[in-house]
Coordinates of C-alpha atoms in Angstrom, one line a residue:
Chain Q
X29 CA -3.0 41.7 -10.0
X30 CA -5.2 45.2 -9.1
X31 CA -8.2 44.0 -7.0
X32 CA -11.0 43.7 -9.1
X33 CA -13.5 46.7 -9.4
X34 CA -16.8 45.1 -8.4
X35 CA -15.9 43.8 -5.0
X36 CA -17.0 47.2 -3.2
X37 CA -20.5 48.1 -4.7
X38 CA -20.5 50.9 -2.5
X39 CA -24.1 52.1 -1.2
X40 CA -26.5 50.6 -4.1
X41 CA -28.5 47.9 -2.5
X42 CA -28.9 46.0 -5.4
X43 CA -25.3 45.7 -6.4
X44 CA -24.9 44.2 -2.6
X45 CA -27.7 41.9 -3.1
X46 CA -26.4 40.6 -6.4
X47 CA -22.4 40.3 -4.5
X48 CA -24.6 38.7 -1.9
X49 CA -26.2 36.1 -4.6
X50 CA -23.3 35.2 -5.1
X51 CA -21.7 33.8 -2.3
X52 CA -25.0 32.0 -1.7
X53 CA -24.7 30.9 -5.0
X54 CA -21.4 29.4 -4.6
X55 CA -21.8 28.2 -0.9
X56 CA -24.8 25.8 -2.5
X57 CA -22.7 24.8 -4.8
X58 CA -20.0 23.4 -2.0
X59 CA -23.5 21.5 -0.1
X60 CA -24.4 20.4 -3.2
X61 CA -20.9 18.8 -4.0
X62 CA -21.3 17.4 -0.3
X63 CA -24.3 15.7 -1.2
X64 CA -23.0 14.2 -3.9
X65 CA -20.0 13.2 -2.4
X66 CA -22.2 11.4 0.3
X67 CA -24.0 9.2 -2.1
X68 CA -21.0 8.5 -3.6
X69 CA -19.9 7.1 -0.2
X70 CA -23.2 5.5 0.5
X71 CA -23.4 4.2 -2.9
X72 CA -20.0 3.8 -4.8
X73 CA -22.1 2.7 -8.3
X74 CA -23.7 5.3 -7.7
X75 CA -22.7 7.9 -10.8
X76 CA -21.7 4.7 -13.1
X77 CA -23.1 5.9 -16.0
X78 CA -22.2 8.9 -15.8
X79 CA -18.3 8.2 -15.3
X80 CA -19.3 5.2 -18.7
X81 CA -20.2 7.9 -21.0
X82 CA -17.2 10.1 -20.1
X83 CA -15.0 6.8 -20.4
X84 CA -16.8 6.2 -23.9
X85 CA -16.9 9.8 -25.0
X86 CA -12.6 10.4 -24.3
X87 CA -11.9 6.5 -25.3
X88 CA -10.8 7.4 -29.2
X89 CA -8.3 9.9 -27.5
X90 CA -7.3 7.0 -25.6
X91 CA -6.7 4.4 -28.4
X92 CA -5.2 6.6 -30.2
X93 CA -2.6 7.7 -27.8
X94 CA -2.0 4.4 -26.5
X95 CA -1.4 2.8 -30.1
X96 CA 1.3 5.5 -30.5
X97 CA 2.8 4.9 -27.2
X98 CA 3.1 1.3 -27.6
X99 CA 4.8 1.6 -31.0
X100 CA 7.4 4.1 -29.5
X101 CA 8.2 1.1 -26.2
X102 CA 8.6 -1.6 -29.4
X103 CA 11.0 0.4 -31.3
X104 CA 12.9 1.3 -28.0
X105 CA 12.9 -2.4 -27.1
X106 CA 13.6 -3.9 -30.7
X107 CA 16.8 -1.6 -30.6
X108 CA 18.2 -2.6 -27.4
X109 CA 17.6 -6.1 -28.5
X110 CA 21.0 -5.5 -30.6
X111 CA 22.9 -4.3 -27.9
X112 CA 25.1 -7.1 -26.7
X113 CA 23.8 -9.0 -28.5
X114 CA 26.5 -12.3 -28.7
X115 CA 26.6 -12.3 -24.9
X116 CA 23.1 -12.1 -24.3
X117 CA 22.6 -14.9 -27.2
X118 CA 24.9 -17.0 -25.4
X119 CA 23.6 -17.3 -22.4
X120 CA 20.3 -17.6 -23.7
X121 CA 20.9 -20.5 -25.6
X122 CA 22.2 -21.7 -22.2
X123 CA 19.3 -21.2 -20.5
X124 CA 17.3 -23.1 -23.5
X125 CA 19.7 -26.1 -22.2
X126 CA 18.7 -25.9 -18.9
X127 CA 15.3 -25.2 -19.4
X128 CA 14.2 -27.9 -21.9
X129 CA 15.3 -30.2 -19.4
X130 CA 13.2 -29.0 -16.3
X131 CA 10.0 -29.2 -19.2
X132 CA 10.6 -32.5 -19.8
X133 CA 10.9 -33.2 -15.9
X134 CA 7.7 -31.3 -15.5
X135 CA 6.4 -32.8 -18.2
X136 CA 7.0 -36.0 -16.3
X137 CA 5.6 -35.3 -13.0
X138 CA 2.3 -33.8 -14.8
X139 CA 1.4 -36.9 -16.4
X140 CA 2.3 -38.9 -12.7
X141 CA -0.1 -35.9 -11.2
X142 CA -2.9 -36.8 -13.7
X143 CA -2.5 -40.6 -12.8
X144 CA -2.5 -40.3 -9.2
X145 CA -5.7 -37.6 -9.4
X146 CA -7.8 -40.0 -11.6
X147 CA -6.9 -42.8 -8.8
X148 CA -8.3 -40.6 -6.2
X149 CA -11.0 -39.8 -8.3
X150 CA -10.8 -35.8 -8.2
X151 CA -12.2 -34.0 -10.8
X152 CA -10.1 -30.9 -11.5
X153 CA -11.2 -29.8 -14.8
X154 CA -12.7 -26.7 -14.9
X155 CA -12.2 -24.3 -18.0
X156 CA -11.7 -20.8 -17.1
X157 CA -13.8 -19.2 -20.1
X158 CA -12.8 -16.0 -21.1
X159 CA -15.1 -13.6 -22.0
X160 CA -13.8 -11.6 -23.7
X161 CA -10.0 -9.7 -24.7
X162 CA -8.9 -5.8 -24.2
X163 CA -6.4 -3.1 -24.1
X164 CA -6.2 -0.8 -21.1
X165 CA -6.7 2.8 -22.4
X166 CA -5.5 4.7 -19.2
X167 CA -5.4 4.7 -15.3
X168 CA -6.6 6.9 -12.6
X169 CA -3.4 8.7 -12.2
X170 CA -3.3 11.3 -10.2
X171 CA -5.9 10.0 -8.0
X172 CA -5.1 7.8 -4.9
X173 CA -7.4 5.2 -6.5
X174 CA -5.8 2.6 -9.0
X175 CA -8.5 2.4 -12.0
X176 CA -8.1 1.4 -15.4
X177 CA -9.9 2.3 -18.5
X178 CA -10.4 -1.4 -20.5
X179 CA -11.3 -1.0 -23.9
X180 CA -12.6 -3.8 -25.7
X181 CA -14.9 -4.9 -28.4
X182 CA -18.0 -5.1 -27.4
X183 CA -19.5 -5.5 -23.5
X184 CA -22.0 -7.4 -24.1
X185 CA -21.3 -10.2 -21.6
X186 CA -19.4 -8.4 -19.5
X187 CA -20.7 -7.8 -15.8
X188 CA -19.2 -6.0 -12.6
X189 CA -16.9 -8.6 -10.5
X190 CA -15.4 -10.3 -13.3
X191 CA -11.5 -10.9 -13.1
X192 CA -8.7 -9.8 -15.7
X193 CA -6.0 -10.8 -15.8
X194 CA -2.7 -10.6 -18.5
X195 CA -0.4 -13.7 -20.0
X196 CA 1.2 -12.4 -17.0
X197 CA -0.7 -12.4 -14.3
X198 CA -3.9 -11.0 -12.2
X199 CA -4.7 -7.5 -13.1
X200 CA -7.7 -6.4 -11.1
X201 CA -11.6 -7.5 -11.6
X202 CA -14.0 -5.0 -13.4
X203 CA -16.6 -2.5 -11.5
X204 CA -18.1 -1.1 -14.2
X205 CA -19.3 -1.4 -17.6
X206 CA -20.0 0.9 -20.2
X207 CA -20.7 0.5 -24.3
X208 CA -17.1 -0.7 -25.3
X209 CA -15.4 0.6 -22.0
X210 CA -15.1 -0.9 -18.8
X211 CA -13.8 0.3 -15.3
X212 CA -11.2 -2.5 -13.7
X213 CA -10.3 -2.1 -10.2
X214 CA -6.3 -2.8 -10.0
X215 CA -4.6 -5.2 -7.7
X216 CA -3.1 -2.4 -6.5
X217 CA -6.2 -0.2 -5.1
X218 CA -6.9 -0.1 -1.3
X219 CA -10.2 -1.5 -1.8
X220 CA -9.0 -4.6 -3.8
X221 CA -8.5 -7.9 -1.7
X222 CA -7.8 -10.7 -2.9
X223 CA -7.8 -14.5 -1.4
X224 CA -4.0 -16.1 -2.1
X225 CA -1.7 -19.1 -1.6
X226 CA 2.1 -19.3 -2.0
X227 CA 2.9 -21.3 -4.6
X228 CA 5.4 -23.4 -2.8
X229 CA 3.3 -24.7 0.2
X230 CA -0.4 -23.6 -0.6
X231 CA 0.1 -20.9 3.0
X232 CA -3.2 -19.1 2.8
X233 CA -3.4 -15.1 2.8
X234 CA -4.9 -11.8 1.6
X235 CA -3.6 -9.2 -1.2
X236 CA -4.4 -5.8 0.1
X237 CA -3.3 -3.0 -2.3
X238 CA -1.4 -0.3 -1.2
X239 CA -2.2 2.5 -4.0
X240 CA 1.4 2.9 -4.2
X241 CA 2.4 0.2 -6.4
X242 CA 2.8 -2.6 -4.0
X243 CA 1.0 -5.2 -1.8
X244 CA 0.5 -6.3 1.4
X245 CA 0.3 -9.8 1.8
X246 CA -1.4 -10.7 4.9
X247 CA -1.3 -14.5 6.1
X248 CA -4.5 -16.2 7.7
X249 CA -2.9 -17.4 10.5
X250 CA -1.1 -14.1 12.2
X251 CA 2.0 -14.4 14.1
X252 CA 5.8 -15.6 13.2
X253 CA 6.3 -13.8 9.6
X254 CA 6.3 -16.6 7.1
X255 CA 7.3 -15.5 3.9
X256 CA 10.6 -15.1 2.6
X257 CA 11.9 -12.5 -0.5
X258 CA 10.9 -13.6 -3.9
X259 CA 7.7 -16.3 -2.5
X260 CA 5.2 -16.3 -5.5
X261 CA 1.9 -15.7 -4.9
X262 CA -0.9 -17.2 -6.7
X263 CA -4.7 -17.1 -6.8
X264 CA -6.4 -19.5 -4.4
X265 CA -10.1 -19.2 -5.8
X266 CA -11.3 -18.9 -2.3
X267 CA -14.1 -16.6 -2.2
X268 CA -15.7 -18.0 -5.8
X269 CA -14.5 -14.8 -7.6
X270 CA -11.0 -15.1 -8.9
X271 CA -9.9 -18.6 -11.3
X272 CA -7.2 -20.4 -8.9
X273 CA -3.7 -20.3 -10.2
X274 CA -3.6 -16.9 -11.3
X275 CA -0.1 -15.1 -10.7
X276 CA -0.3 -12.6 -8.3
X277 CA 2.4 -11.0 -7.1
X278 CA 6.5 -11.6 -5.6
X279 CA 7.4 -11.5 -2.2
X280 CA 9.7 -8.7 -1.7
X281 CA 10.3 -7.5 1.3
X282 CA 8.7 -8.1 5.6
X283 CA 7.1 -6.0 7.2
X284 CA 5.9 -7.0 10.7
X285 CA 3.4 -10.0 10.2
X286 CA 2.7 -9.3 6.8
X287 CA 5.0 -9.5 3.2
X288 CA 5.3 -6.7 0.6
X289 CA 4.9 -7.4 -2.3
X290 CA 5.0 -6.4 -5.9
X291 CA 2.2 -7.2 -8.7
X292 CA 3.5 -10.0 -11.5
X293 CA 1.4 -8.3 -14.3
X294 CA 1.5 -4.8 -15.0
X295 CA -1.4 -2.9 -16.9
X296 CA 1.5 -0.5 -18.7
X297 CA 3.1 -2.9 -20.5
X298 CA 0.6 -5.8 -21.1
X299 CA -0.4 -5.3 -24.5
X300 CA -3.7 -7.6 -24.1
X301 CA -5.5 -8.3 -21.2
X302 CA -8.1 -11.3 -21.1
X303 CA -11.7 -11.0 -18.5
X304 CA -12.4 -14.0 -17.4
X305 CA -16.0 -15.5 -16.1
X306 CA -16.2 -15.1 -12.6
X307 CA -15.1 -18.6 -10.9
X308 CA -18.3 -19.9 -9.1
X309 CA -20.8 -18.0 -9.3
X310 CA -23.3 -19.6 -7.7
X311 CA -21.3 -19.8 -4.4
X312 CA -20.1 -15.9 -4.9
X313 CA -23.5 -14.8 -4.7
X314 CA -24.1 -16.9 -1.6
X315 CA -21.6 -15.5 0.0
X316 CA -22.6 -12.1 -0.8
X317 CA -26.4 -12.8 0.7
X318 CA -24.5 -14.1 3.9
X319 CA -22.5 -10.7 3.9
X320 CA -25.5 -8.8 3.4
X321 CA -28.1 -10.7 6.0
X322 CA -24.9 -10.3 8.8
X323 CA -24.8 -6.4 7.9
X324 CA -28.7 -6.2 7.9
X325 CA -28.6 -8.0 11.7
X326 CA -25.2 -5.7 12.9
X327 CA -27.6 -2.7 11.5
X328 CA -30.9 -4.2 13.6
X329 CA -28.2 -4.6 16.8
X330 CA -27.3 -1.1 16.5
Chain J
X11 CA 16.2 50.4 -47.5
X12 CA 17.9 50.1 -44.1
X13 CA 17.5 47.4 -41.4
X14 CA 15.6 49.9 -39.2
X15 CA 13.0 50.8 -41.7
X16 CA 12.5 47.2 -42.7
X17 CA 11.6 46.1 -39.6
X18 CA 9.4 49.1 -39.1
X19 CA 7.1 47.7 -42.0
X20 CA 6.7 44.3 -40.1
X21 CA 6.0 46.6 -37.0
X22 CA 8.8 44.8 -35.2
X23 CA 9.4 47.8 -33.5
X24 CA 6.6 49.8 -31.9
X25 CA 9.0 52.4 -31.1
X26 CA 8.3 55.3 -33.5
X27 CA 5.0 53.5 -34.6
X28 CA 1.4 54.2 -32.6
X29 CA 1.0 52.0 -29.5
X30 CA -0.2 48.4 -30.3
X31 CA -3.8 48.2 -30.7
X32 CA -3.5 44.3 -30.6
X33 CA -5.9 44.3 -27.6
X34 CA -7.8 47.1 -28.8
X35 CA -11.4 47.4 -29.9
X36 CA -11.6 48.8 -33.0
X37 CA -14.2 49.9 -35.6
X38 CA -15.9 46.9 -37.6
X39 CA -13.4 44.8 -35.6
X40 CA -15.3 43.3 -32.5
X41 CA -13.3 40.9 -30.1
X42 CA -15.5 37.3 -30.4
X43 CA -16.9 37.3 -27.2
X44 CA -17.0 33.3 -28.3
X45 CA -13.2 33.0 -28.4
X46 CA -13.3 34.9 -24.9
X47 CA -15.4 33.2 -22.5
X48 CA -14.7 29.8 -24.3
X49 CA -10.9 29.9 -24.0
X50 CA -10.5 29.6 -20.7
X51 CA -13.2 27.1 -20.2
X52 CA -11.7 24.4 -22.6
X53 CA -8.7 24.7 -21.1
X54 CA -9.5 23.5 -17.7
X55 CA -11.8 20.8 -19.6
X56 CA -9.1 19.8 -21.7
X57 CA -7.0 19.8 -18.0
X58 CA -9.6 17.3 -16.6
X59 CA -9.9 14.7 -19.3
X60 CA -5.8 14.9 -19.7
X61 CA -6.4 11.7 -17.0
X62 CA -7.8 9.4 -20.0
X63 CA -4.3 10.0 -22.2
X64 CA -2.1 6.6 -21.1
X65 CA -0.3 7.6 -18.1
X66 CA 0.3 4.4 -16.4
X67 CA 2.0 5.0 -12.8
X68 CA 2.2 3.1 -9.3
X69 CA 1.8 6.0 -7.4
X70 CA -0.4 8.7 -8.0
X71 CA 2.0 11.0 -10.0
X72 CA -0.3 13.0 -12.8
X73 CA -0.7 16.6 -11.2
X74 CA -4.3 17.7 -11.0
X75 CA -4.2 19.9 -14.3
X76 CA -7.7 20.8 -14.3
X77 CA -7.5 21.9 -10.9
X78 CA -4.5 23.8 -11.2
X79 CA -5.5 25.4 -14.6
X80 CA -8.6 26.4 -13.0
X81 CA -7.1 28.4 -9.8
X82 CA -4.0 29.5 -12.0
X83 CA -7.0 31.4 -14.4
X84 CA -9.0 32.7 -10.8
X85 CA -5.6 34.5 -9.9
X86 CA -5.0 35.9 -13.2
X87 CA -8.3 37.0 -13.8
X88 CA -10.0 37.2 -10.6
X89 CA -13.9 37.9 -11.7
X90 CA -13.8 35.5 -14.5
X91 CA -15.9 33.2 -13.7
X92 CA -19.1 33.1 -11.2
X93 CA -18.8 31.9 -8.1
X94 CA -21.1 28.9 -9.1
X95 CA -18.6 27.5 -11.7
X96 CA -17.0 25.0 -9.3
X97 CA -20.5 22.8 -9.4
X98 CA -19.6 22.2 -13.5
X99 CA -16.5 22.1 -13.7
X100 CA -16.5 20.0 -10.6
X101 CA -18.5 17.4 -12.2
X102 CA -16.6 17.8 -15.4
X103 CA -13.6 16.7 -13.3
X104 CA -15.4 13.9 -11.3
X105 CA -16.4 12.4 -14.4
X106 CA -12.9 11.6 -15.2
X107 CA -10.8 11.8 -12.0
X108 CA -11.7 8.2 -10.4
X109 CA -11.8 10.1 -7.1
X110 CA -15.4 9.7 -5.4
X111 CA -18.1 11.3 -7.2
X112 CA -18.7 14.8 -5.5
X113 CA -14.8 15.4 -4.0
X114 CA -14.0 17.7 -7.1
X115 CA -17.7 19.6 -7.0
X116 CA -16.9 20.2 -3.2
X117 CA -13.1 21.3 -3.3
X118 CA -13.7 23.4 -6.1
X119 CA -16.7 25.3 -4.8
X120 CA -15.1 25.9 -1.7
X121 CA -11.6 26.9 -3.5
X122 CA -13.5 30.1 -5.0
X123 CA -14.8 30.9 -1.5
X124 CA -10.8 31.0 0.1
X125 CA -9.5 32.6 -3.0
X126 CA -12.6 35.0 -2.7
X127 CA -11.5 35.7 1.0
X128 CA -7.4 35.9 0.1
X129 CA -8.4 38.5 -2.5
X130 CA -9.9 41.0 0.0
X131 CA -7.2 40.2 2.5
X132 CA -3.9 40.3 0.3
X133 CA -5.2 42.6 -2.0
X134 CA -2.2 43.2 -3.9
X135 CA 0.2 40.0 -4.7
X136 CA 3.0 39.5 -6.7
X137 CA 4.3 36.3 -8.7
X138 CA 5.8 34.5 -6.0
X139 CA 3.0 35.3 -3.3
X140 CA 0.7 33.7 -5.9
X141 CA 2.6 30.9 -6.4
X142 CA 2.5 29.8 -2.9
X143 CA -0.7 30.7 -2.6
X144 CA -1.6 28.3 -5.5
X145 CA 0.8 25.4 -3.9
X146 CA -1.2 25.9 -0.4
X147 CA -4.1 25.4 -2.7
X148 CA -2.8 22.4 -4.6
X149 CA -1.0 20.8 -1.6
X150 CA -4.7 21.0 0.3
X151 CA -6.4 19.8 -3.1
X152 CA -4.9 16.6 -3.1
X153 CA -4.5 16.1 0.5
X154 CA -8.4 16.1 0.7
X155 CA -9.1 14.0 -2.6
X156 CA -7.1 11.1 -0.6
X157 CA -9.1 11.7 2.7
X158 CA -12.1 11.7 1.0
X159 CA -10.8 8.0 -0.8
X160 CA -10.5 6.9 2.6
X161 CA -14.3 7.4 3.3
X162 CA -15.2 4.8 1.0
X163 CA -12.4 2.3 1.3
X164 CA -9.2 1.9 3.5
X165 CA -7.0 5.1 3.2
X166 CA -4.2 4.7 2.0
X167 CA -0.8 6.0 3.2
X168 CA -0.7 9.3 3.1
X169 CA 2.4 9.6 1.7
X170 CA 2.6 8.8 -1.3
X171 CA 0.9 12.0 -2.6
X172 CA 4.3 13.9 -1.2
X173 CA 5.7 13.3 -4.9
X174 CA 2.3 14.7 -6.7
X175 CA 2.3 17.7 -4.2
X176 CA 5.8 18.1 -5.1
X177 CA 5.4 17.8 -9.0
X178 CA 2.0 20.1 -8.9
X179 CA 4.2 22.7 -7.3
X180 CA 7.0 22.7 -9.5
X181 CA 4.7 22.5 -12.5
X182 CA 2.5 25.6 -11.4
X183 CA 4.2 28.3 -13.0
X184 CA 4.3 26.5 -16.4
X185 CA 0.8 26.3 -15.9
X186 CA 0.6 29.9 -15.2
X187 CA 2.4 30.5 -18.3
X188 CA 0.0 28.5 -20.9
X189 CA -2.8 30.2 -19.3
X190 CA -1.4 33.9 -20.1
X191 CA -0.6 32.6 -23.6
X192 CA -4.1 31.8 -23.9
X193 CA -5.5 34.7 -22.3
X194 CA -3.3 36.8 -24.9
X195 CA -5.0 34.6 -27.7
X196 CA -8.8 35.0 -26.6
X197 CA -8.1 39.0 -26.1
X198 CA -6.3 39.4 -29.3
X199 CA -8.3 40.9 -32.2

């Protein structure tokens, strides 16, 4: 391309002035997107409802797109349903054998569970209450951040913090809210931890995101690596945010002191997702004033 | 009639015809200045909401469209836009990116400043120049976006952008090409 014309006003004062302008112009520009950047950092809420009406404004596009998607992954599936399909009905119908049995077992050592808690006098019924059902529109994909777009009916009830989770598994917990949109933070993003316990032995740890699919599963007590390939991880409801028993994520591989691991529910092909009410919210918010009272004091040290 | 002249009255050939006026200002037949300026302003829009279509991916995999779009239209047409236009389109972008709030006003402001200062330095560039130029831009684009992620949360590892980076690159000329389709559209009468 032939440099453009206007670059070299020559001597005309005002034509260098107005080049001049310019670059002022767009170096203001750059402080100003500084600025706003620092909020951002200081304040990650900060441009909530701005980011809500963009959400709401692009959602039809969304809903649309996502309904056609979803039809082409049923067809695909429906038709490799036929493929092999004596073998595979074969050793499903094995599989039925085997697993009506372990149901009735489990079925067995539930009621024996029930007995023995109702001896020890332990109340463990506590509905999880779901608030309310949606379908995820979209993701934040080609940022490093792991956001989803949740469309649902109405958000009335909704509030930042609350969990959702698939027939699956744990999904993320929502950060914001808009008219019939809502922002959910994935398991997956860096800034996502999340309190759990292996299902086999109730070993307490942390779900740290990785922003590239995976997990890192930190134990509580650090040292000899515990976990083994294929441990399931479920929610502990430490922390009073996420319902306990959630399905988090598999085990697959060790690193160092801490297991990698791979999410259970996936927001791309969970066709609804369910939010839940956040699990105690009475000791959540305690929690949060103790956070806030020992930042207050580090800030008064320094 | 033979094949020649046939073709000559669909004015396939411009070979014994005038030269085409497609471009051309003519009498009662004003370019719409509308279709002009607006053109290549939707396009880098329509690049920054492309993040709302269902793309559901572990890593981060969608290339930057918007951003792309918007440097690919700065090369071809280098006085385009004002200088300012990184502040709105910037937002624009924020709006929809899930990056912090600012990263996109700030990279793109400064990305008309460097592309400002390549122009008076390699003053005349050809396809492949541009294209590297474009992939330095893209590669530092995204680089940033994650260090700027890190400032409000823990960073994480830098490389899983390497397959973005990668895809960006590779997708640039494509780019390049719907642009100059479009630019042909908005200049057309």
């Amino acid at each position: 391309m032939a440099p453009p014309k206007n670059r070299r006003p020559g001597f005309s004062r005002k034509a260098q002035y107005s080049i001049f302008a310019t670059y002022v112009l767009a170096i203001a520009g750059a402080i100003i997107g500084a600025l706003l950047l620092l909020i951002s950092i200081l304040d990650p809420k900060g441009f909530s409802a701005l980011r809500m009406a963009g959400a709401e404004a692009t959602a039809p596009i969304g809903r649309f797109f996502n309904s056609v998607r979803r039809t082409a992954v049923n067809s695909s599936e429906n038709m490799s349903h036929y493929w092999d399909a004596a073998s595979k009905n074969k050793a499903l119908d094995s599989k039925v054998n085997q697993l009506e049995r372990e149901v009735i077992a489990l079925k067995a050592s539930k009621l024996e569970n029930e007995r023995l808690k109702s001896l020890m006098k332990i109340s463990t019924e506590n509905d999880i209450k779901i608030v309310t059902v949606g379908r995820f529109l979209s993701t934040s994909a080609s940022s490093g951040r792991k956001i989803a777009v949740l469309s649902v009916d109405s958000t009335n009830n909704l509030k930042a913090g609350q969990p959702v989770r698939s027939k699956d598994g744990l999904i993320g917990r929502i950060t914001e809210t808009g008219l019939t949109t809502a922002r959910v933070l994935l398991l997956t993003d860096t800034g996502n931890v999340v309190p759990v316990t292996r299902l086999s032995d109730g070993l307490p740890a942390f779900a740290t995101g990785q922003a590239d699919g995976s997990l890192t599963i930190r134990p509580l007590n650090l040292g000899e690596n515990p976990f083994s390939n294929g441990d399931i991880l479920i929610t502990s409801g430490n922390g009073g945010l996420y319902p306990p028993n959630i399905p988090v994520a598999t085990i697959v591989d060790k690193i160092n002191d801490s297991g990698k691991a791979m999410p259970i529910a996936d927001p791309a092909t969970t066709d609804y997702s369910m939010v839940l009410e956040i699990y105690e919210p009475e000791a959540r918010e305690l929690l949060q004033e103790i956070v806030e009272e020992a930042d207050t004091e580090e800030e008064g040290a320094l | 009639m033979t094949n020649l002249h046939k073709n000559l009255r669909k004015k396939k050939f411009n070979l014994f015809t005038k030269k085409s006026r497609t471009y051309e200002s003519r009498l009662n037949r004003k370019h719409s200045l509308f279709k002009m300026r607006a053109g290549p302003i939707i396009t880098v829009l329509l690049g920054s909401i492309i993040t709302t279509l269902p793309f559901f991916t572990n890593l981060p995999l969608l290339p930057p469209f918007g951003f792309m779009i918007f440097i690919a239209w700065r090369f071809m047409r280098p006085g385009i836009w004002p200088m300012w236009v990184g502040l709105p389109f910037g937002i624009f972008d924020d709006i929809f990116s899930g990056a912090p709030f600012g990263s996109a006003v700030l990279i793109w402001s400064i990305a008309m400043l460097v592309a400002e200062y390549i122009d008076s330095r390699i003053i005349w560039r050809d396809y492949l120049l541009d294209w590297i130029i474009a992939s330095l831009f893209i590669a530092i684009y995204l680089t940033l976006n994650l260090l700027f992620i890190g400032l409000i949360q823990p960073l994480p590892n830098p490389l899983i952008i390497l397959p973005q980076i990668l895809f960006s690159i590779l997708l640039y000329p494509l780019v390049v090409r719907f642009c100059a389709h479009v630019d042909a559209w908005r200049l057309r009468q």
